[in-house]
DNA sequence: TTGAAAGCGGTACCAT
DNA sequence: ATGGTACCGCTTTCAA
């Protein structure tokens, strides 16, 4: 029976520092080396079953937890994968992709670190990342990662620096996420349907330019090629701006809108309806990302479907690059896009 | 002109290891101590301007980046905040909240680490987290964090272990995110509107039980109290299951559904319409989270509005706890919920 | 004003 | 089969 007075809980917990391998060694009556061998199941060395057991028991009793920083300091490398940014609320599609990616990286025994870089320049950010000595860095293109930044990272031990995005950065591998293709798809579809005056929604939410700019650029490319009128339509994700945009679309006589993605498309379609504009009669509306949301609209939303590579695939690609940094990732394409016609165009 | 042959780029980058403070010291012709003093602007010691300059220049020239692990090993503590899980695609509301929180923590100079814990038990997870010696751990309640897990974390240097969720864990501070209140709100509203046979949508997406279970429980609580019939309605976020659920709702004669959140509500409402069920005439539908999406529905969706504490507020709370682990966080309430009636009830 | 040196917690080589 | 020990990179007394 424990009849001694309750020890002060917080003190017990706070004051007693974390046990080290030396503590375990002392309790088990062996050396720190032996502790390390046992706890890591080092093959190259034979430890008697009796000793192993004593060490394990001691570690258990003390609640020993190895110190990751000490280990990686000694090892000279980490298993850390840095995902910069990702602090903008991405759509469900990318949200899911990112979740999947993290999950897959964990499975491959990497530690995923999200490192936000507010108001840092590209090179400051790269420096900050490099302090953590990550073994791989995945940049989604937001902060201007320069060739210099990439070299800093590589010098600090990053065996893979991968940018997902449209523009390559010298020294980094590029996984091509061709956002422009989405804009091209959408516009090709609309032109094919006979539309000649087309608006392109540009979300005003900060952080989305990475996606919206190339989508617009792709759209413009096709428009220019086909001699079709195109007009950017800035739009914040709120009802009021949406009615304004809807009114504007009517005023300048658009006959179609590519609405960045299905969410903005749903918003705009609602506003158009409320303005008495017929969809697709007066104005066709096209989304992108092929979200469930789009299928829920009436009329059902035409969209650009994206076949994204799975997070698992990307994770294993990163893993390959880490294991052999000269490995050729090929011109891995992150996604393919194609138009899906439903009722809104 | 650079007419020397191109040096082999990869070799140059890969082979030359990251410079250490010793390299900087050597180049500047000073000791490692001095380098540390200069680069950290140590107040307690005065270094001549000339030396400072030499050191800075040397560091710059070598592209020196301090080694975070070495530093924190020496310092005995990190600035790492662990956010376990977060690998389920949360709704836009929590997504935004999480993004905000990370952003705010960064601003307070913490490093945010997302640590996924697939298939680990609560204590295994706690051990894995503890290896990183985080200064704070925020658990959203997913993996069973036990009293023992909390002690492991605290022993390993965590100065704040915070769970956001309904159930307290011994030793951890609890920030009350009363999901059950959402269910209560919704049901109180529906009962008030005269509904007596109420379905409650339970999303089938894995990882959402943390939210859905207490929402259901809160709903049930009110139902029992008011003598109202209540029926859980499992629902996967797809069109087909939605029609099934809609049909079922009609068959068992429900006159209202609390649909977990606005997204599921929109899905279900569409299915009900397609089945020829009038909303709110035949069946009232209530969402939650007060997303823009809900206002886009016709009829406009009644919902439970959540006033979430800002990520910034939570971050500063964590910061307080870290600086003074005995500080009283009070019974900080993470959110308050109230019903918003629109047209669907 | 600066330098020498002792660690922080592990790992791995070399002895024993 | 084990133990001693030299590092990994950085900070911080203590001396000079």
XYZ file of C-alpha atoms (C1' of nucleotides) in Angstrom:
722
model
C 0.000 0.000 0.000
C 1.181 3.430 -0.771
C 0.584 5.327 2.431
C 3.302 7.849 1.975
C 1.993 11.364 1.418
C 1.264 12.292 -2.175
C 4.392 13.725 -3.732
C 3.782 17.075 -5.369
C 2.719 15.962 -8.805
C 3.948 18.824 -10.914
C 7.320 18.910 -9.222
C 7.765 15.198 -9.767
C 6.997 15.544 -13.409
C 8.746 18.793 -14.186
C 11.843 18.547 -12.123
C 12.933 15.048 -12.920
C 14.613 15.557 -16.231
C 14.280 13.126 -19.086
C 16.431 10.058 -18.510
C 19.359 9.617 -20.862
C 20.974 6.486 -22.134
C 23.560 6.970 -19.406
C 20.824 6.632 -16.805
C 19.645 3.451 -18.419
C 23.206 2.142 -18.535
C 23.734 2.898 -14.874
C 20.527 1.193 -13.818
C 21.232 -1.850 -15.963
C 24.854 -1.943 -14.842
C 26.242 -1.767 -18.361
C 27.897 0.841 -20.561
C 26.155 3.394 -22.718
C 27.471 1.603 -25.753
C 25.677 -1.550 -24.770
C 22.477 0.350 -24.213
C 22.729 1.757 -27.697
C 23.417 -1.675 -29.181
C 20.487 -3.284 -27.465
C 17.961 -0.569 -28.076
C 18.878 -0.318 -31.738
C 19.197 -4.037 -32.311
C 22.597 -3.449 -33.844
C 23.358 -6.465 -35.981
C 27.098 -6.106 -36.030
C 27.458 -6.881 -32.371
C 26.311 -9.752 -30.199
C 24.828 -9.068 -26.829
C 23.765 -11.840 -24.484
C 20.098 -12.362 -24.029
C 20.430 -11.713 -20.301
C 21.999 -8.296 -20.846
C 19.490 -7.362 -23.480
C 16.753 -8.112 -21.063
C 18.299 -6.080 -18.257
C 18.756 -3.097 -20.554
C 15.237 -3.277 -21.892
C 13.835 -3.513 -18.399
C 15.863 -0.544 -17.233
C 14.771 1.544 -20.199
C 11.186 0.598 -19.580
C 11.382 1.381 -15.903
C 12.857 4.810 -16.443
C 10.566 5.617 -19.318
C 13.566 6.244 -21.493
C 12.951 8.026 -24.775
C 15.896 8.621 -27.102
C 16.689 12.174 -28.066
C 16.100 12.640 -31.777
C 18.290 15.729 -32.056
C 21.254 14.014 -30.431
C 20.831 11.036 -32.673
C 20.669 12.986 -35.871
C 23.532 15.198 -34.788
C 25.667 12.147 -34.453
C 24.261 10.483 -37.541
C 24.876 13.582 -39.583
C 21.486 13.497 -41.193
C 17.813 13.537 -40.420
C 14.674 11.923 -41.781
C 12.882 15.209 -41.995
C 10.850 16.288 -44.976
C 9.970 19.932 -45.078
C 6.724 21.102 -46.550
C 6.911 24.849 -46.669
C 3.832 26.962 -46.458
C 0.639 25.035 -46.991
C -0.876 27.589 -44.706
C -3.287 28.902 -47.210
C -6.615 27.164 -47.066
C -6.340 25.097 -50.209
C -9.344 23.545 -51.794
C -10.550 20.094 -50.813
C -8.686 18.519 -53.685
C -5.260 19.739 -52.637
C -6.138 19.412 -49.002
C -6.775 15.740 -49.494
C -3.670 15.352 -51.599
C -1.548 16.987 -48.952
C -3.027 14.862 -46.202
C -2.355 11.773 -48.244
C 1.192 12.860 -48.932
C 1.945 13.402 -45.277
C 0.444 10.089 -44.406
C 2.523 8.317 -47.025
C 5.719 10.046 -45.948
C 5.095 8.975 -42.377
C 4.699 5.438 -43.570
C 8.126 5.694 -45.146
C 9.410 6.769 -41.761
C 9.920 10.418 -42.554
C 9.071 13.179 -40.151
C 6.974 15.784 -41.836
C 7.584 19.338 -40.799
C 5.406 22.146 -41.972
C 7.379 25.291 -41.889
C 5.468 28.476 -42.418
C 7.441 31.363 -43.801
C 5.548 34.544 -43.290
C 7.113 37.605 -44.720
C 10.432 35.965 -45.348
C 12.123 36.375 -48.654
C 12.901 33.245 -50.605
C 16.488 33.057 -49.417
C 15.697 33.844 -45.811
C 13.190 31.043 -45.910
C 15.682 28.668 -47.453
C 18.147 29.508 -44.705
C 15.557 28.936 -42.025
C 14.684 25.582 -43.539
C 18.313 24.639 -43.851
C 18.785 25.060 -40.109
C 16.670 21.969 -39.637
C 18.882 19.988 -42.016
C 15.937 18.366 -43.755
C 16.682 15.452 -46.007
C 14.111 16.665 -48.499
C 12.227 19.840 -49.219
C 8.993 20.024 -51.150
C 8.081 23.468 -52.285
C 4.701 24.198 -53.730
C 6.050 27.183 -55.446
C 4.785 29.875 -53.119
C 7.903 31.503 -51.750
C 10.413 32.408 -54.388
C 12.848 29.568 -54.101
C 15.911 30.652 -56.042
C 18.864 28.745 -57.381
C 20.838 30.149 -54.480
C 18.241 28.951 -52.001
C 18.379 25.507 -53.499
C 22.144 25.429 -53.178
C 21.963 26.428 -49.532
C 19.550 23.594 -48.925
C 21.610 21.046 -50.764
C 24.757 22.114 -49.023
C 23.007 21.652 -45.712
C 22.223 18.069 -46.524
C 18.977 18.131 -48.454
C 19.190 15.205 -50.815
C 16.050 16.165 -52.662
C 14.666 19.585 -53.362
C 11.487 19.279 -55.294
C 9.270 22.030 -56.542
C 5.769 21.270 -57.595
C 4.688 23.958 -59.888
C 4.930 25.473 -63.255
C 8.340 27.146 -63.245
C 11.562 25.222 -62.766
C 14.160 26.437 -60.284
C 17.746 25.788 -61.105
C 19.115 22.896 -59.141
C 15.766 21.647 -57.955
C 13.855 18.863 -59.536
C 10.599 19.960 -60.956
C 7.476 17.929 -60.755
C 5.271 19.422 -63.302
C 1.928 20.536 -61.954
C 0.671 22.210 -65.020
C -1.961 24.585 -63.739
C -1.964 26.325 -67.084
C -3.294 23.173 -68.676
C -6.432 23.576 -66.611
C -7.052 26.989 -68.062
C -6.343 25.683 -71.538
C -8.738 22.771 -71.129
C -11.490 24.980 -69.861
C -11.132 27.477 -72.638
C -10.838 24.924 -75.361
C -14.060 23.416 -74.138
C -15.859 26.741 -74.013
C -14.639 27.786 -77.443
C -15.726 24.434 -78.798
C -19.166 25.081 -77.378
C -19.268 28.234 -79.426
C -18.568 30.810 -76.737
C -16.684 33.906 -77.839
C -16.632 36.327 -74.889
C -15.262 34.587 -71.891
C -14.628 35.745 -68.327
C -12.003 34.100 -66.157
C -12.459 34.265 -62.406
C -9.377 35.239 -60.458
C -9.817 34.552 -56.727
C -8.800 37.402 -54.496
C -7.888 35.175 -51.582
C -4.217 35.672 -50.819
C -2.014 32.718 -51.559
C -4.115 31.468 -54.404
C -2.213 33.358 -57.088
C 0.100 30.396 -57.424
C -2.812 28.514 -58.866
C -4.903 31.267 -60.344
C -2.205 33.044 -62.318
C -1.217 30.046 -64.440
C -4.840 29.028 -64.888
C -5.514 32.483 -66.253
C -2.400 32.379 -68.388
C -3.398 29.060 -69.901
C -6.847 30.412 -70.631
C -5.413 33.505 -72.248
C -3.143 31.421 -74.403
C -6.045 29.544 -75.934
C -8.123 32.693 -76.229
C -5.409 34.476 -78.148
C -4.908 31.488 -80.362
C -8.611 31.260 -81.167
C -9.236 34.958 -81.442
C -11.703 34.928 -78.594
C -12.333 37.783 -76.169
C -11.198 37.140 -72.624
C -11.644 39.175 -69.450
C -10.252 38.514 -65.958
C -12.925 38.637 -63.279
C -11.480 39.280 -59.814
C -13.660 37.629 -57.196
C -13.499 37.259 -53.435
C -15.198 34.194 -51.997
C -18.246 36.006 -50.607
C -21.783 36.542 -51.739
C -21.611 40.288 -52.232
C -18.588 40.324 -54.553
C -20.204 37.461 -56.418
C -23.314 39.498 -57.294
C -21.079 42.318 -58.401
C -19.128 39.991 -60.615
C -22.327 38.500 -61.998
C -23.669 41.907 -62.860
C -20.410 42.866 -64.448
C -20.375 39.696 -66.510
C -23.771 40.556 -67.906
C -22.886 44.177 -68.515
C -19.838 43.458 -70.563
C -21.782 40.876 -72.486
C -19.903 37.713 -71.587
C -21.326 34.455 -72.838
C -19.199 32.183 -70.657
C -17.123 32.169 -67.507
C -14.324 29.878 -66.442
C -14.649 30.186 -62.688
C -11.234 29.042 -61.404
C -12.708 25.992 -59.655
C -15.998 24.396 -58.728
C -16.347 26.319 -55.497
C -16.061 29.694 -57.134
C -18.210 28.395 -59.966
C -20.980 27.437 -57.563
C -20.778 30.830 -55.945
C -20.927 32.634 -59.246
C -23.659 30.463 -60.674
C -25.853 31.234 -57.709
C -25.226 34.939 -58.201
C -25.971 34.715 -61.901
C -29.257 32.945 -61.206
C -30.190 35.576 -58.655
C -29.517 38.189 -61.331
C -31.847 36.410 -63.679
C -29.107 35.264 -66.001
C -29.712 31.852 -67.530
C -27.044 29.177 -67.238
C -26.015 27.945 -69.713
C -28.520 29.804 -71.895
C -27.121 33.275 -71.417
C -23.795 32.491 -69.828
C -22.062 29.147 -69.631
C -20.154 28.419 -66.423
C -17.231 26.088 -66.137
C -15.492 25.016 -62.969
C -12.430 22.942 -62.260
C -11.223 20.263 -59.829
C -14.347 18.150 -60.345
C -15.598 18.356 -56.800
C -18.737 16.657 -55.586
C -20.041 20.136 -55.019
C -20.193 20.678 -58.776
C -22.376 17.652 -59.341
C -24.707 19.011 -56.691
C -25.406 22.195 -58.620
C -28.361 22.684 -60.934
C -27.510 22.753 -63.736
C -24.751 20.275 -63.061
C -21.455 21.986 -63.415
C -19.140 21.286 -66.298
C -15.647 21.113 -64.975
C -12.022 20.325 -65.622
C -11.272 17.025 -64.032
C -7.831 16.649 -62.510
C -6.140 13.324 -62.217
C -3.695 14.077 -59.448
C -0.904 11.690 -58.751
C -1.529 10.043 -55.398
C 0.237 11.280 -52.319
C 1.680 7.836 -52.009
C 3.241 8.015 -55.448
C 4.788 11.371 -54.743
C 6.060 10.191 -51.398
C 7.758 7.216 -52.953
C 9.249 9.488 -55.591
C 10.713 11.627 -52.848
C 11.979 8.541 -51.122
C 13.727 7.426 -54.286
C 15.339 10.800 -54.697
C 16.519 10.731 -51.100
C 18.080 7.309 -51.372
C 19.827 8.134 -54.600
C 20.021 11.814 -55.220
C 21.238 11.224 -58.740
C 18.205 9.126 -59.553
C 16.267 10.392 -62.469
C 12.781 11.369 -61.485
C 11.986 11.672 -65.125
C 9.644 14.380 -66.176
C 7.079 13.172 -63.729
C 3.800 14.775 -64.413
C 1.826 15.481 -61.309
C -1.518 15.674 -62.940
C -3.431 15.500 -66.129
C -6.477 17.567 -66.882
C -9.457 17.031 -69.129
C -12.764 18.744 -69.553
C -15.942 17.081 -68.344
C -19.076 18.395 -69.944
C -22.164 18.421 -67.813
C -25.098 20.773 -68.040
C -23.689 24.205 -67.355
C -21.943 24.688 -70.705
C 35.075 35.825 -68.372
C 34.680 32.405 -66.977
C 36.539 30.267 -69.450
C 37.539 27.580 -67.022
C 35.770 24.321 -67.666
C 32.477 23.882 -65.856
C 33.119 22.303 -62.492
C 30.969 19.241 -61.970
C 27.964 20.896 -60.388
C 26.561 18.010 -58.425
C 29.880 17.073 -56.955
C 30.529 20.620 -55.900
C 27.233 20.821 -54.167
C 26.990 17.385 -52.684
C 30.500 16.741 -51.596
C 31.290 19.980 -49.881
C 29.645 19.429 -46.528
C 27.794 22.165 -44.720
C 30.221 24.574 -43.124
C 30.269 24.609 -39.329
C 30.963 27.412 -36.958
C 34.506 26.076 -36.756
C 34.930 26.735 -40.468
C 33.703 30.251 -40.002
C 36.063 30.726 -37.071
C 39.000 29.495 -39.066
C 38.254 31.744 -42.005
C 37.739 34.755 -39.776
C 40.799 33.928 -37.742
C 38.923 33.789 -34.441
C 37.675 31.109 -32.078
C 34.387 29.256 -32.336
C 33.264 31.034 -29.205
C 33.636 34.388 -30.833
C 31.669 33.222 -33.819
C 28.852 32.164 -31.569
C 28.924 35.480 -29.731
C 28.818 37.516 -32.883
C 26.206 35.511 -34.720
C 23.896 35.446 -31.712
C 24.457 39.048 -30.721
C 25.230 37.882 -27.215
C 24.705 40.852 -24.954
C 26.841 39.678 -22.077
C 30.019 40.000 -24.022
C 31.617 42.787 -25.986
C 33.218 42.064 -29.305
C 35.030 44.718 -31.300
C 33.272 45.997 -34.364
C 36.169 44.892 -36.526
C 35.937 41.295 -35.360
C 32.166 41.248 -35.728
C 32.564 42.333 -39.274
C 35.166 39.738 -40.085
C 33.020 36.988 -38.601
C 29.912 38.109 -40.436
C 31.784 38.284 -43.695
C 33.242 34.833 -43.207
C 29.841 33.369 -42.385
C 28.361 35.037 -45.417
C 31.114 33.848 -47.692
C 30.820 30.247 -46.592
C 27.058 30.288 -46.609
C 27.058 29.209 -43.000
C 23.774 27.979 -41.583
C 23.650 27.015 -37.909
C 22.602 23.486 -37.060
C 19.298 23.574 -35.224
C 19.679 20.124 -33.699
C 23.094 20.892 -32.286
C 21.836 24.132 -30.880
C 18.837 22.668 -29.164
C 20.856 19.751 -27.903
C 23.157 22.158 -26.183
C 20.348 24.450 -25.088
C 18.413 21.552 -23.643
C 15.156 22.565 -25.223
C 13.503 23.225 -28.522
C 10.938 25.629 -29.892
C 8.955 22.896 -31.481
C 5.206 22.623 -31.278
C 3.761 19.312 -32.261
C 0.432 19.061 -33.965
C -0.410 15.419 -34.147
C -2.587 14.045 -36.868
C -4.382 16.693 -38.872
C -4.140 14.206 -41.686
C -7.825 13.825 -42.118
C -9.286 16.260 -44.579
C -11.065 18.526 -42.171
C -13.763 20.875 -43.292
C -12.967 24.389 -44.450
C -13.686 25.803 -41.017
C -11.116 23.731 -39.184
C -8.787 23.850 -42.103
C -8.716 27.588 -41.909
C -8.391 27.507 -38.144
C -5.442 25.165 -38.350
C -3.739 27.251 -41.010
C -4.208 30.314 -38.859
C -2.858 28.544 -35.817
C 0.274 27.449 -37.603
C 0.794 30.879 -38.956
C 0.446 32.423 -35.525
C 2.792 29.931 -33.933
C 5.394 30.708 -36.554
C 5.051 34.351 -35.728
C 5.834 33.509 -32.135
C 8.959 31.807 -33.402
C 7.844 28.244 -32.889
C 8.547 25.506 -35.355
C 5.397 23.631 -36.176
C 5.760 19.951 -36.747
C 2.923 17.842 -37.996
C 3.440 14.335 -36.852
C 1.179 11.743 -38.327
C 0.633 8.649 -36.252
C -0.867 5.962 -38.368
C -1.676 2.788 -36.602
C 0.199 3.708 -33.475
C -1.376 3.296 -30.113
C -1.698 6.368 -27.950
C 1.406 5.595 -25.929
C 3.509 4.626 -28.909
C 2.554 7.913 -30.470
C 3.425 9.819 -27.318
C 6.830 8.161 -27.269
C 7.430 9.012 -30.900
C 6.505 12.610 -30.248
C 8.672 12.735 -27.164
C 11.731 11.825 -29.220
C 11.515 15.236 -30.799
C 11.464 16.921 -27.390
C 8.716 19.335 -28.367
C 8.106 22.225 -26.057
C 4.373 21.906 -26.575
C 1.972 19.337 -27.908
C -1.481 20.079 -29.189
C -3.679 17.066 -29.544
C -6.982 17.270 -31.284
C -8.162 14.258 -29.474
C -7.722 11.687 -32.223
C -5.207 9.229 -30.864
C -5.913 8.116 -27.340
C -3.577 10.293 -25.366
C -3.460 8.773 -21.902
C -2.276 10.084 -18.575
C 0.812 7.977 -19.065
C 1.422 9.447 -22.493
C 1.134 12.908 -21.075
C 3.661 12.105 -18.391
C 6.123 10.790 -20.962
C 5.766 14.010 -22.887
C 6.171 16.207 -19.855
C 9.165 14.290 -18.676
C 10.738 14.772 -22.059
C 10.452 18.494 -21.747
C 7.009 19.386 -23.021
C 5.983 22.419 -21.052
C 2.466 22.388 -22.394
C 0.338 19.458 -23.385
C -2.989 20.681 -24.571
C -5.896 18.646 -25.769
C -8.631 20.285 -27.710
C -11.655 18.201 -27.395
C -14.434 17.013 -25.240
C -12.753 14.635 -22.811
C -10.009 15.720 -20.431
C -6.831 13.690 -20.136
C -5.143 13.583 -16.798
C -2.164 15.879 -16.679
C -3.004 17.709 -19.864
C -4.718 21.001 -20.020
C -8.014 20.846 -21.759
C -9.268 23.495 -24.059
C -12.881 22.804 -24.317
C -14.094 22.365 -27.867
C -17.589 21.343 -27.065
C -18.704 19.499 -30.154
C -21.663 18.167 -28.239
C -22.977 21.694 -27.907
C -23.369 21.794 -31.667
C -25.613 18.772 -31.594
C -27.567 20.260 -28.717
C -28.047 23.574 -30.498
C -29.224 21.919 -33.645
C -31.682 19.703 -31.890
C -33.027 22.399 -29.654
C -33.688 24.451 -32.736
C -35.422 21.625 -34.566
C -37.541 20.703 -31.576
C -38.507 24.317 -31.161
C -39.628 24.326 -34.778
C -41.955 21.511 -33.905
C -40.053 18.575 -35.348
C -40.439 15.252 -33.539
C -38.696 12.601 -35.645
C -35.179 13.664 -36.299
C -32.340 12.026 -38.188
C -28.723 12.800 -37.356
C -26.173 12.342 -40.110
C -23.033 10.487 -39.085
C -20.305 10.856 -41.709
C -18.609 7.620 -42.647
C -15.333 9.257 -43.559
C -12.648 7.876 -41.294
C -11.244 10.323 -38.809
C -14.395 12.316 -38.470
C -15.732 10.339 -35.525
C -13.932 12.729 -33.229
C -16.368 15.358 -34.333
C -19.381 13.326 -35.299
C -19.659 11.205 -32.176
C -20.025 14.118 -29.740
C -22.312 15.958 -32.122
C -24.546 12.922 -32.159
C -24.290 12.547 -28.410
C -25.315 16.148 -27.849
C -28.230 15.701 -30.180
C -29.302 12.550 -28.401
C -29.121 14.283 -25.075
C -31.625 16.916 -26.129
C -33.802 14.363 -27.879
C -34.047 12.231 -24.771
C -34.782 15.235 -22.658
C -37.563 16.383 -24.977
C -38.977 12.969 -25.691
C -38.258 13.243 -29.364
C -37.403 10.364 -31.692
C -33.881 10.373 -32.985
C -32.160 8.156 -35.561
C -28.514 8.113 -36.620
C -28.081 8.309 -40.393
C -24.722 6.993 -41.547
C -23.656 8.800 -44.698
C -20.596 8.716 -46.917
C -19.841 11.916 -48.800
C -21.014 10.688 -52.200
C -24.126 11.071 -54.255
C -25.244 7.463 -54.218
C -25.210 7.003 -50.439
C -26.984 10.329 -50.186
C -29.952 9.176 -52.232
C -30.097 6.041 -50.132
C -30.116 8.103 -46.974
C -32.757 10.413 -48.386
C -34.983 7.493 -49.258
C -34.453 6.022 -45.849
C -35.300 9.297 -44.170
C -38.618 9.368 -45.967
C -39.332 5.730 -45.302
C -38.914 5.952 -41.593
C -40.974 9.105 -41.590
C -38.446 11.644 -40.380
C -39.547 15.254 -40.328
C -36.093 16.746 -39.821
C -32.412 15.952 -40.234
C -29.408 17.431 -38.507
C -26.800 16.816 -41.176
C -23.500 17.027 -39.255
C -22.375 20.106 -41.157
C -23.278 22.286 -44.091
C -21.436 20.175 -46.619
C -23.282 17.013 -45.717
C -26.453 19.058 -45.436
C -26.069 20.343 -48.972
C -25.466 16.837 -50.201
C -28.492 15.479 -48.414
C -30.737 18.350 -49.389
C -29.967 17.770 -53.029
C -30.790 14.107 -52.635
C -34.034 14.896 -50.840
C -35.075 17.265 -53.608
C -34.288 14.644 -56.212
C -36.503 12.244 -54.279
C -39.303 14.754 -54.402
C -39.150 15.498 -50.707
C -39.939 19.106 -49.857
C -37.512 21.056 -47.676
C -38.525 22.275 -45.187
C -42.119 21.269 -45.946
C -41.668 17.539 -45.543
C -38.275 17.382 -43.918
C -36.341 20.218 -42.351
C -32.574 20.158 -42.834
C -30.080 21.733 -40.517
C -26.355 22.053 -41.083
C -23.498 23.287 -38.970
C -20.323 25.339 -39.301
C -22.115 28.153 -41.133
C -20.193 27.836 -44.357
C -20.778 30.063 -47.331
C -21.916 26.932 -49.082
C -24.986 26.845 -46.884
C -26.056 30.327 -47.876
C -25.750 29.255 -51.478
C -28.362 26.537 -51.126
C -32.001 26.965 -51.987
C -33.675 27.009 -49.568
C -30.931 28.718 -47.631
C -29.601 26.358 -45.066
C -30.267 26.829 -41.382
C -27.118 26.065 -39.511
C -25.247 26.088 -36.233
C -22.837 28.953 -36.313
C -19.519 28.376 -34.592
C -17.534 31.182 -33.126
C -14.115 29.605 -33.085
C -11.373 31.218 -31.111
C -8.818 32.580 -33.525
C -5.681 30.642 -34.241
C -3.789 33.626 -32.970
C -5.524 33.489 -29.615
C -4.819 29.816 -29.223
C -1.218 30.308 -30.239
C -0.720 32.974 -27.632
C -2.359 30.737 -25.059
C 0.131 28.028 -25.903
C 2.915 30.542 -25.682
C 1.800 31.571 -22.231
C 1.692 27.988 -21.093
C 5.166 27.386 -22.453
C 6.659 30.372 -20.723
C 5.070 29.536 -17.424
C 3.874 25.990 -17.273
C 2.051 26.667 -14.047
C 0.067 29.474 -15.654
C -3.631 29.002 -15.423
C -5.168 28.702 -18.831
C -8.504 28.984 -17.169
C -11.327 27.023 -18.613
C -10.725 28.519 -21.985
C -13.583 27.797 -24.251
C -12.532 27.215 -27.794
C -15.821 27.953 -29.361
C -19.399 28.877 -28.803
C -22.263 27.646 -30.890
C -25.635 29.073 -31.700
C -28.356 28.203 -34.157
C -28.962 30.406 -37.176
C -32.357 30.008 -38.719
C -32.613 30.439 -42.433
C -35.079 28.855 -44.787
C -34.460 25.131 -44.505
C -36.096 24.638 -41.111
C 38.116 41.488 -25.949
C 38.968 36.817 -26.953
C 40.144 31.707 -26.456
C 40.245 27.040 -24.361
C 37.446 23.546 -23.004
C 33.542 21.194 -21.046
C 29.608 19.329 -22.086
C 24.387 18.362 -24.371
C 22.789 12.745 -25.755
C 23.857 9.309 -28.899
C 26.629 6.096 -31.974
C 30.310 3.382 -33.581
C 35.048 2.208 -33.743
C 38.657 -0.212 -31.311
C 40.065 -2.629 -27.472
C 39.578 -5.999 -24.130
C 30.216 -10.220 -25.294
C 31.142 -5.701 -23.423
C 33.469 -1.219 -22.189
C 36.118 2.982 -23.173
C 36.037 6.830 -25.865
C 36.073 10.046 -29.619
C 33.303 12.490 -31.978
C 28.630 15.243 -34.247
C 27.952 21.199 -33.926
C 26.943 24.537 -30.805
C 26.819 27.347 -26.398
C 28.782 29.043 -22.288
C 31.359 29.354 -18.291
C 36.067 30.544 -16.806
C 40.711 32.321 -17.671
C 43.771 35.022 -19.829
